[in-house]
């Protein structure tokens, strides 16, 4: 037997063992809140970082993170899942502030951090710009999970998640353009840089749209849930690889294809059951990947390197918080002026403090070329700032929401929706009982008892719904919006049914969209 196969098999076995070890540790952390009640106050992703830090402290290194591992393996499913669940209707309403934060906000962050490092830490401009670009992408996964748990208004989640999805791509593009400056292989030229940026973004949007709409129309022709689920997985990774190969931004491509499939393809090409299967699959995959990523972020910390660069980390952290505040408050005011966004100061404060840094920042720092002398300083600085945002900002977001009184009424809305769903389900049970009460196998007394039992439960639920409506008058508006979405979903499913049966050659535009909007 030759040496090559043996070596290859040993590497595969070693990689598999490490993967199982990482997964075992990650999933073990998930059980901690069930054992220790106080742990439930810590978001799951932050708990993973803390456990990873504990492993790093005793010098247990599970896996060496690489930029390729994060950007090519971990990032596409995380971006796709977020884009799949982001409703275009909500994003369109916040498109102006999201665009301002994701584009101009990144520019302000890069320049602000670079100027501070150059002036106060005497770091060369090119190197300082790389640090600024690495830390310009927000990664508020922990904060978004906290928002959902606490019932924070949906708008804050849309603003924060929308900004994060798009500024990831902008930050990666900015970093790619600045690497050449740090290495001395290219020079800054405004017109050329803008053209290159446009090409990066344009290719990503174009290819992402092409793949997204192509798969959307393809899935109209059949109803195979597992195949359609697999196509979404292929589209996430395939789009990233194709766009990167063509010289575009793979991040922007994945976000685009996720938005198209989540808002268009899932409506015209998937029945409700398939949509649920696909959504649950991506929810699992996002949980799976996040469990690995956040554990490894903590596990990669080099405490000695952090200690040697504390001054640089402190300056960078201060500059990042200041530039983030400038971007959020100034651009928020501009958005309020231009688009009547009405983002108040309390909401802006949460957006400022909740702009955590995470996996994208780590990946960009690790991708700094080895020949750059300041590489270790860049990595240590970025890791230090990311660690602060995750542990300090992440753990203090909940108290900040309480102080600002922004916990919202989403919990009430969820209770209302659950009551509506229970009422619909029990009504079907009651209809079934009444239809089958003359059946030969069950005596009438038993039927009558079951009918009375279900009717009693229905009355209790209806009383609960009435009480919620009385206590929360805003639920009437919420109920109307839910009802309109239900009507639009029925309309879209009907069009898709006609296309799949061959009675219609193309999907029709939603007719009720304009009718219902006009009726407001």
Steps between C-alpha positions, in 0.01 A plus 500: 500500500631847411564768756252750351176309567611420854583862574174615341296252702674607820422867428136417428474301823665779699268763350196285574609447860550875549163574341323254731685647799396858410141392443488306827628797699262741323192287558603434860497875556141505374397282794652730765191726530295191584737411784584845639211747500725807529661410167169570325568872533793467256424473125605163362759637256668706772504196726689316226758781485548482877551122490742544210694755706520247782648243264747758364604594855609140569653490149257249348478584127221318323550617140708771336264750344591607148343772284401240241320295766298801615434672167444193281350245743339681793391833355277399202242306707487772766445773240246294307296411809481864611407619150244219457317613815523873428173615348543727198198702608672586828839557337354725229344717768844543662708497182624860533641474856632147436682617184643804676623293795638220282688721250578839654514344847777265388690789342474709819615203709801420280622861480428583865684198639791552258541868593491422875758221471727711284481804729503336843684170443735607216382209285560548124191614313484191276510264798251711695260490205515119500410492869215743434369292209518180708291654776246681282269196459242448773395152612201538736394134508493489880311830521240391241441178694457708815255731319282202406514355849407827671233605252677812373317677218557341161624824346820500706577146388440594135728805523778315676482182293460687171803715575705196599413304185609777267792647691662155512531517124610864496763433769641199312521705180665792684751266661585342164565843350719610793723191518686615189570839662651336810719275285602787272375317192233757414425868544177672597318663210147621573339434163659158462410401856136599451487307172655193664257524790208525257625192313532299823148585611342488153630152423378376838149642456479390137609138548305470825182623330554272199544189715220598739237565232617197300450265794169672584354424156654152497329398825164603354515192279507239777411446864789308658579645844838330545617599152388861552673506838820369340477763226503778758815352655668471160395855413662641818839339446483500121423872481790584729748293299379617157494869594844484659634321191360778278665770710194619690397504865388152601345645817275736300413212266388271783295778663331571166413138425373454857272804470367387160429141607363596840263767370423388144603140438348366820168666406464399136689171498438340838180395672458597869619161624820518293567856616473382860738207436757726333474767772549241774799356313669843483417574862678177596797571272543854636491366857750230404747740335467770767568240768833423337600854401451671836669219691802521270517880525550468876735207459731693261582777748871540572512670840871586479449671165204697637706615799779625272257710295270639769577863410415447134186304591382777734553773237329290232208423729449864589518604135258226398241605759533868408479440124209263551319772697572758228376264230183393681387837633606715203380261230185431701425873501572514125265206438229664711540814290511333157260209543299588811637184662411619851781309671498648850800554727422196717497272196820656370666442837421127482628487141821668615568278799369183333740523205715207611790366297546131430597237246546726195741726690696195616513357146622828350772540762621143448510553123763774528799374292782339695759732343347805669712581805209632704287187448522375860418844636196524271374156606550571872326837474201362312464202735517729803232736369274212390533343843399827670195550278379143550547482875450858621258644245323167443438437870389858574251535212214351703538750789527780242171395340332505841639844583382636164161329537529328162388150588188558289182298476614217277444250781134608512479468121648151517249399768222639280619303195524181706144551626377556142677183385354296787152632423533402133631153589225430756234627258617239249484235771145609583397491133642150470311384810171636371549343157574158647249494786279249316787255457414138588804431719466771765193551719325838504568570869874486441467735200291743702756502782788568256303776326423669832864471604629663180231770507602586858864534395396716204305731731801535732728584207253751358476669840880518511509656150237756598694585815823549303321727252356708783833534680699569182304716253795488256424131446217602267749654256732202545213258432409688182859479375513127575171448318623688192819290493284186522292615200813576297646157587181326385508697174868415435445130580209489256711648217775249574246216490385609152861515376586155638191347337594651164191721477710816521834566329631763740434620850271801532588813695307524831177679412391547860822680593383830347136443591572442869750784518256735336238405757713620792 
